[in-house]
Each structure stands twice: as structure tokens, then as C-alpha cells.
Amino acid sequence: MKIVQVSTNSLPVPPIDYGGTQRDVYYLTEELVNRGHEVILFAKKGSNTRATKTFEYPSDSKEEQLEFIIKNTPSDVDIIHDHYGIVAKSNPPIPTIRNSHSKSAAGSQIPVFVSKKIRDINKKGYYVHNGIRLSDYPYKKKKKGYLLFIGRMMSGKGVHLAVEVAQKTGKELIIAGTFNNNPKYVEYFNEQIKPHLNDKIRFIGPVGGAQKMKLLSEASCVLFTSTWNEPFGLVLIEALACGTPVLAFKAGAIPEVLHGLPQLLCNNVNEMSRKVKSGKSYPSPKTCRLYVKKYYSDKVMTDNFLKLYKKVIKKKKYKVTKNSTWNKRKAIIDKELNR
């Protein structure tokens, strides 16, 4: 197949540290090329993949980016996979899916969500779970004694609840994460987290790359204390890939992601604290790793997207309006080129 992948303009593909969407685009692009498909990638400057052809956005203007995509997309493309959101809304004359890494995909005929839970909330579209490349995640059998929290410093992520678990169990807790330049996150941190920091409960700021992998692979357990409607929870599978168990609340799609390891799910702080103290709920490092390989590897994700591509193309449910934004702009571009 000839497939167009449309990434965002916020980070290159692959991203250096953070960037879940861009990493998904990278894994998918690499695996599609491995299987003999032709991939055309639109991405931020500095992207480096094995895509058949890469077009780097010429500016930060979404209007100019869309025009650039329209101008450089061949007419014989089989499907467009939009991870950005700017293409699907323009209604191209090519089957197009809109991959939503959040909780909505407004303006898309065929939205694809990262979990069944979020797909069901939206009552339309499809879902394909996230996947990661296991070779990127170091596997360690021997763990150190600390608990780990990785995530944004926001109330919905339940950082204060991770602190409470550490206090109840007497375990060391390392907190890593970002404020995303959000004053509310800073206020939350200063009021509910900072007063509890000490020698055993430490905040180390944002982490990525080798530092993040070391923390994930050596933790005795990762605490995923999110209480909001999580679309997926990438840290869940990242930790498991490192052979590290994750204790998590039953929020959003978390029970779906951990469907095969229900012993890791907790109803409240007290239950999570009991499981941390006993350690009996922890699957072995090998079991954790194999779980990700079976359900959440880049290969599994690519399998599922290829099935979806074929389904969308075959069913011909994608409808194109004659006066779509794409067609109007394409006509203007063609007219200018033929002058």
C-alpha cells in the first residue's frame, strides 16, 4: 500500500524525549516500511525515519502546512493517516482516518481512538491501542526499593495520592514530571506536593531518554494514580516493558489496558498501599515484559492499523464532498502550477 502519515509540527519524528504521538508515528512508519509498504511522511523539520519520502513542514502556519500536504500528496495514495487533525477536516478525496490521542476527534468522518473506552464514549469510529518497540525499553529482573511516579504535575494525575501511598507504606518515592508551563499545575504542586517532599519523597523534574529508562527499569513498582478519564496511559506499558509492575486505579481505559493483569488494579489508596506492602500482587518481570509483547508491541499496533486501513478502503464508507476544503485548495494549486 501507499500510505501517507501526517505527524504534528510540535516535535520531530522520532521525538528526543517526550512526544507520545510522534513516537507512535515513528514506530508505525518504521514497521510499515519493514513490511514493504510505501510511506510518505509529513512532519516537523529534523525528522529522521525510513519513510520512502519525507516532507518537512515549511512553516508553523497550519494553513500553509495543509496547502503543503495537498500539493505534495500523490493522487494514487491508498489511505491518509492523520495524527495531526488538519487533514481530516479538509475532507480529501482519499480515504482518511484521524488518529486521536486524546478524548475527541472533532471534524473527522473516521476517527480512531487509542482505546475502546474512549471510542465508546464518542459513539463512533474505531480504536487501535498504542504500541511500543520493546528493544527501546531495558529489561531488568533485579529491582531497587523505590516507588516511581511519572507524569504531569496535575490533580487529575493523582500525584498527591502517590505521595499518600508512599507515606502509608514508608517506601521511597521518586516523582518525575513536568508542569507544561501551566500555572495551575505549579499551584497544585506547591500546595499539595511540595510540603511533603523530604529525603524519602523526592521530586526530580522532567525526565526522558536514558534517565527515564533507568528509573522505569529499576523501580520496584510504578504508581499510576490517575483519577481522570485516561484515554490510554502510555506509562503503564512502558513500565511493564521494563519488567516493572504498575499499580493503578480503575480510571478511564486503565482496566482495558491492564485486562490481562487485573491484580494490578486498585480501588483506592488503602488497597494500593496494601499491595505495595505485600508485593504479592506483582507479576514477575518476565510476565510483565511478555504481556506488552503480546498486546502492545509496535508489531501488534501495526497489524491492527493495517487491518483498519484495509477495512476503511474496502468498505468505501468515506464520503467526499465536491466542494471540500481539500478539493478547493487543490484546484487553486493546480491552476497556479499550470500558468
C-alpha positions as a printed NumPy array, in Angstrom:
array([[  0.   ,   0.   ,   0.   ],
       [  0.949,   3.624,  -0.441],
       [  0.274,   5.304,   2.9  ],
       [  0.544,   8.933,   3.972],
       [  1.426,   9.546,   7.631],
       [  0.721,  13.085,   8.856],
       [  2.523,  13.952,  12.088],
       [  2.285,  17.156,  14.119],
       [  4.533,  20.197,  13.847],
       [  5.331,  20.353,  17.571],
       [  8.111,  17.742,  17.666],
       [ 10.168,  15.821,  15.089],
       [  9.739,  12.116,  14.385],
       [ 11.015,  10.446,  16.48 ],
       [ 10.983,  12.886,  19.42 ],
       [ 14.123,  13.183,  21.528],
       [ 12.391,  12.727,  24.887],
       [  8.69 ,  13.421,  25.343],
       [  6.229,  13.055,  22.496],
       [  3.851,  10.089,  22.542],
       [  2.129,  10.967,  19.271],
       [  5.389,  11.447,  17.374],
       [  6.778,   8.207,  18.774],
       [  3.672,   6.342,  17.612],
       [  4.155,   7.811,  14.134],
       [  7.789,   6.718,  14.207],
       [  7.09 ,   3.135,  15.3  ],
       [  4.281,   2.788,  12.767],
       [  6.316,   4.265,   9.912],
       [  9.316,   2.037,  10.587],
       [  7.221,  -1.112,  10.864],
       [  5.186,  -0.342,   7.735],
       [  8.41 ,   0.155,   5.752],
       [  9.775,  -3.104,   7.186],
       [  6.746,  -4.846,   5.699],
       [  7.263,  -3.4  ,   2.245],
       [  4.725,  -0.583,   2.27 ],
       [  5.45 ,   2.809,   0.735],
       [  5.194,   5.52 ,   3.381],
       [  5.049,   9.25 ,   2.713],
       [  5.625,  11.226,   5.912],
       [  4.733,  14.842,   6.63 ],
       [  6.492,  16.005,   9.789],
       [  8.427,  18.714,  11.593],
       [ 11.917,  19.644,  10.451],
       [ 14.569,  17.361,  11.908],
       [ 12.558,  14.161,  11.497],
       [ 14.571,  11.052,  10.692],
       [ 12.793,   7.846,   9.676],
       [ 12.973,   5.176,   6.992],
       [  9.898,   6.582,   5.246],
       [ 10.012,   6.308,   1.464],
       [  9.651,  10.08 ,   1.244],
       [  9.641,  12.725,   3.987],
       [  8.23 ,  16.23 ,   3.571],
       [  9.144,  18.689,   6.33 ],
       [  6.672,  21.459,   7.103],
       [  7.832,  24.773,   5.588],
       [  6.32 ,  26.962,   8.33 ],
       [  4.394,  26.992,  11.621],
       [  1.182,  28.11 ,   9.923],
       [ -1.426,  25.341,   9.798],
       [ -2.925,  26.923,   6.693],
       [  0.419,  26.709,   4.906],
       [  1.041,  23.208,   6.25 ],
       [ -2.274,  21.964,   4.849],
       [ -1.562,  23.548,   1.481],
       [  1.886,  21.912,   1.533],
       [  0.329,  18.499,   2.24 ],
       [ -2.255,  18.913,  -0.53 ],
       [  0.433,  19.959,  -3.002],
       [  2.719,  17.011,  -2.231],
       [  0.254,  14.149,  -1.749],
       [  0.212,  11.86 ,  -4.819],
       [ -3.213,  11.081,  -6.298],
       [ -2.588,   7.321,  -6.138],
       [ -2.269,   7.167,  -2.338],
       [ -4.367,   4.372,  -0.791],
       [ -5.019,   5.997,   2.583],
       [ -4.077,   9.043,   4.671],
       [ -3.394,   8.531,   8.379],
       [ -3.81 ,  11.915,  10.057],
       [ -2.237,  12.138,  13.535],
       [ -2.436,  15.939,  13.476],
       [ -6.065,  16.794,  12.759],
       [ -5.575,  19.343,   9.992],
       [ -6.039,  16.947,   7.063],
       [ -9.171,  15.002,   8.035],
       [-11.166,  18.23 ,   8.439],
       [-10.349,  19.224,   4.857],
       [-12.119,  16.108,   3.503],
       [ -9.521,  14.79 ,   0.992],
       [-10.693,  12.667,  -1.977],
       [ -8.636,   9.837,  -0.463],
       [ -9.798,   7.571,   2.408],
       [ -8.589,   9.346,   5.56 ],
       [ -8.55 ,   8.295,   9.199],
       [ -7.976,  10.703,  12.08 ],
       [ -5.937,   9.212,  14.912],
       [ -6.956,  10.872,  18.175],
       [ -4.508,  10.512,  21.05 ],
       [ -6.916,  12.336,  23.368],
       [-10.643,  12.043,  24.071],
       [-12.16 ,  13.55 ,  20.931],
       [-11.668,  13.758,  17.181],
       [-13.986,  16.544,  16.094],
       [-14.412,  17.074,  12.371],
       [-13.355,  13.582,  11.338],
       [-15.514,  11.107,   9.423],
       [-13.42 ,   8.162,  10.566],
       [-11.872,   8.82 ,  13.987],
       [ -9.549,   6.254,  15.52 ],
       [ -9.066,   6.329,  19.284],
       [ -6.358,   4.738,  21.433],
       [ -8.812,   2.658,  23.475],
       [-12.24 ,   1.049,  23.229],
       [-13.305,   3.029,  26.298],
       [-12.799,   6.372,  24.561],
       [-14.277,   5.079,  21.293],
       [-17.423,   4.032,  23.172],
       [-17.688,   7.448,  24.854],
       [-17.595,   9.109,  21.42 ],
       [-20.027,   6.522,  19.995],
       [-18.32 ,   6.453,  16.609],
       [-15.162,   5.347,  14.845],
       [-12.618,   2.667,  15.672],
       [ -9.842,   2.077,  18.162],
       [ -6.269,   0.808,  17.988],
       [ -4.198,   0.52 ,  21.143],
       [ -0.824,   2.224,  21.41 ],
       [  2.266,   0.136,  20.802],
       [  5.951,   0.446,  21.682],
       [  9.169,  -1.108,  20.407],
       [ 10.391,  -3.428,  23.136],
       [ 14.04 ,  -3.065,  22.165],
       [ 13.808,   0.595,  23.243],
       [ 12.993,  -0.449,  26.814],
       [ 15.684,  -2.055,  29.014],
       [ 14.532,  -5.171,  30.833],
       [ 15.783,  -5.764,  34.376],
       [ 14.915,  -8.587,  36.743],
       [ 16.539,  -7.064,  39.813],
       [ 14.78 ,  -4.   ,  41.164],
       [ 15.638,  -1.32 ,  43.671],
       [ 13.335,  -0.451,  46.545],
       [ 11.806,   2.808,  45.365],
       [  8.327,   3.573,  44.05 ],
       [  8.044,   5.76 ,  40.957],
       [  5.527,   8.273,  39.656],
       [  5.962,   9.715,  36.149],
       [  3.5  ,  12.22 ,  34.732],
       [  2.272,  15.785,  34.576],
       [  2.008,  17.665,  37.858],
       [ -1.77 ,  17.976,  37.755],
       [ -4.512,  16.994,  40.162],
       [ -6.132,  14.562,  37.72 ],
       [ -2.912,  12.547,  37.576],
       [ -3.202,  11.985,  41.333],
       [  0.359,  12.886,  42.29 ],
       [ -0.855,  13.629,  45.832],
       [ -2.297,  10.113,  46.011],
       [  1.079,   8.609,  45.108],
       [  2.552,  10.67 ,  47.953],
       [ -0.109,   9.276,  50.28 ],
       [  0.763,   5.7  ,  49.286],
       [  4.437,   6.378,  49.992],
       [  3.584,   7.817,  53.401],
       [  1.36 ,   4.872,  54.32 ],
       [  3.956,   2.291,  53.273],
       [  7.13 ,   4.079,  54.352],
       [  8.6  ,   3.458,  50.896],
       [ 10.865,   5.809,  48.987],
       [  9.026,   7.65 ,  46.202],
       [ 10.607,   9.364,  43.213],
       [  8.326,  11.839,  41.44 ],
       [  9.255,  12.787,  37.874],
       [  7.268,  15.03 ,  35.593],
       [  6.534,  18.371,  34.009],
       [  4.417,  21.453,  34.619],
       [  3.781,  22.071,  30.889],
       [  4.154,  25.82 ,  31.584],
       [  0.745,  25.689,  33.275],
       [  0.3  ,  27.98 ,  36.33 ],
       [ -2.425,  25.697,  37.716],
       [ -0.008,  22.76 ,  37.723],
       [  2.559,  24.86 ,  39.585],
       [ -0.056,  25.942,  42.128],
       [ -1.175,  22.342,  42.667],
       [  2.407,  21.196,  43.137],
       [  3.255,  23.984,  45.586],
       [  0.146,  23.378,  47.677],
       [ -0.224,  19.591,  47.662],
       [  3.141,  18.061,  46.789],
       [  5.99 ,  20.346,  47.809],
       [  5.102,  20.409,  51.557],
       [  5.542,  16.617,  51.677],
       [  8.927,  16.417,  49.967],
       [ 11.787,  15.071,  52.086],
       [ 14.634,  12.548,  51.939],
       [ 12.2  ,   9.729,  51.08 ],
       [  9.78 ,  11.584,  48.809],
       [ 11.732,  13.38 ,  46.089],
       [ 10.787,  15.436,  43.044],
       [ 13.362,  15.328,  40.24 ],
       [ 11.562,  17.255,  37.478],
       [ 11.109,  16.117,  33.871],
       [ 12.947,  13.02 ,  32.674],
       [ 13.489,  11.439,  29.29 ],
       [ 15.816,   9.198,  27.33 ],
       [ 18.275,   7.063,  29.286],
       [ 17.34 ,   8.617,  32.637],
       [ 13.68 ,   7.72 ,  32.191],
       [ 14.521,   4.169,  31.124],
       [ 16.798,   3.672,  34.116],
       [ 14.107,   4.885,  36.509],
       [ 11.428,   2.686,  34.939],
       [ 13.554,  -0.447,  34.804],
       [ 14.908,  -0.21 ,  38.365],
       [ 11.733,   0.8  ,  40.258],
       [ 10.125,  -1.84 ,  42.443],
       [  6.747,  -0.538,  41.27 ],
       [  5.302,   2.358,  39.285],
       [  2.278,   4.09 ,  40.816],
       [ -0.278,   5.163,  38.216],
       [ -2.632,   7.124,  40.455],
       [ -4.578,   8.956,  37.76 ],
       [ -8.228,   9.623,  38.596],
       [ -9.336,  11.315,  35.382],
       [-10.729,   9.6  ,  32.299],
       [ -7.402,   8.312,  30.94 ],
       [ -7.547,   7.669,  27.166],
       [ -4.811,   5.006,  27.487],
       [ -1.898,   5.588,  29.872],
       [  1.345,   5.023,  27.959],
       [  3.447,   4.821,  31.137],
       [  1.573,   1.621,  32.017],
       [  3.026,  -0.321,  29.114],
       [  6.391,   1.447,  29.242],
       [  6.925,   0.26 ,  32.816],
       [  5.703,  -3.267,  32.082],
       [  8.048,  -3.458,  29.084],
       [ 10.913,  -2.833,  31.515],
       [  9.702,  -5.734,  33.654],
       [  8.325,  -3.369,  36.294],
       [  4.83 ,  -3.837,  37.775],
       [  2.357,  -0.947,  37.823],
       [ -0.36 ,  -0.425,  40.406],
       [ -3.184,   1.695,  39.019],
       [ -6.657,   2.975,  39.783],
       [ -9.622,   1.954,  37.639],
       [ -9.903,   5.254,  35.781],
       [-10.807,   5.62 ,  32.114],
       [ -9.194,   2.997,  29.887],
       [ -6.797,   1.689,  32.552],
       [ -8.805,  -1.518,  33.257],
       [ -8.87 ,  -2.126,  29.497],
       [ -5.098,  -1.739,  29.159],
       [ -4.458,  -3.992,  32.17 ],
       [ -7.195,  -6.504,  31.312],
       [ -4.77 ,  -9.429,  31.485],
       [ -3.211,  -8.314,  34.785],
       [ -6.274,  -7.453,  36.92 ],
       [ -4.315,  -7.949,  40.149],
       [ -2.595,  -4.629,  39.428],
       [ -5.849,  -2.655,  39.59 ],
       [ -6.781,  -0.855,  42.82 ],
       [ -9.982,   0.757,  44.083],
       [ -8.385,   3.274,  46.425],
       [ -5.216,   4.411,  48.207],
       [ -5.629,   1.891,  51.027],
       [ -5.807,  -1.052,  48.629],
       [ -2.829,   0.241,  46.66 ],
       [ -0.856,   0.67 ,  49.881],
       [ -1.64 ,  -2.89 ,  50.963],
       [ -0.466,  -4.241,  47.612],
       [  2.754,  -2.21 ,  47.814],
       [  3.465,  -3.538,  51.31 ],
       [  2.863,  -7.19 ,  50.463],
       [  4.239,  -7.248,  46.921],
       [  2.187, -10.398,  46.325],
       [  0.166,  -8.834,  43.522],
       [  3.256,  -8.145,  41.449],
       [  3.641, -10.355,  38.363],
       [  7.197, -11.441,  37.604],
       [  9.367,  -9.149,  35.456],
       [  9.191, -11.731,  32.666],
       [  5.381, -11.811,  32.81 ],
       [  5.269,  -8.006,  32.617],
       [  7.512,  -7.935,  29.556],
       [  5.671, -10.726,  27.74 ],
       [  2.343,  -9.021,  28.389],
       [  3.473,  -5.966,  26.422],
       [  4.918,  -8.145,  23.667],
       [  1.587,  -9.948,  23.303],
       [ -0.74 ,  -6.943,  23.353],
       [  1.134,  -3.646,  22.993],
       [  4.201,  -4.018,  20.788],
       [  4.792,  -1.893,  17.693],
       [  4.2  ,  -5.028,  15.629],
       [  0.777,  -5.633,  17.167],
       [ -0.142,  -1.966,  16.7  ],
       [  0.91 ,  -2.109,  13.038],
       [ -1.064,  -5.328,  12.492],
       [ -4.168,  -3.616,  13.812],
       [ -3.69 ,  -0.458,  11.765],
       [ -3.172,  -2.457,   8.569],
       [ -6.419,  -4.33 ,   9.239],
       [ -8.153,  -0.999,   9.744],
       [ -6.648,   0.534,   6.591],
       [ -7.943,  -2.385,   4.527],
       [-11.369,  -2.224,   6.169],
       [-11.758,   1.507,   5.535],
       [-10.628,   1.183,   1.903],
       [-12.796,  -1.877,   1.221],
       [-15.996,  -0.606,   2.847],
       [-15.841,   2.68 ,   0.953],
       [-17.623,   4.468,   3.812],
       [-15.512,   7.547,   3.35 ],
       [-17.551,  10.262,   1.627],
       [-16.079,  13.201,  -0.268],
       [-17.961,  16.417,  -0.906],
       [-17.3  ,  18.109,  -4.236],
       [-16.645,  21.486,  -2.617],
       [-14.45 ,  20.188,   0.191],
       [-11.622,  22.359,   1.504],
       [ -9.102,  19.92 ,   0.027],
       [-10.661,  19.992,  -3.456],
       [-10.968,  23.785,  -3.477],
       [ -7.346,  24.297,  -2.487],
       [ -6.149,  21.58 ,  -4.855],
       [ -7.894,  23.336,  -7.739],
       [ -6.169,  26.625,  -6.866],
       [ -2.77 ,  24.911,  -6.579],
       [ -3.215,  23.107,  -9.919],
       [ -4.267,  26.338, -11.602],
       [ -1.164,  28.14 , -10.337],
       [  1.107,  25.284, -11.439],
       [ -0.379,  25.312, -14.953],
       [  0.173,  29.022, -15.516]])
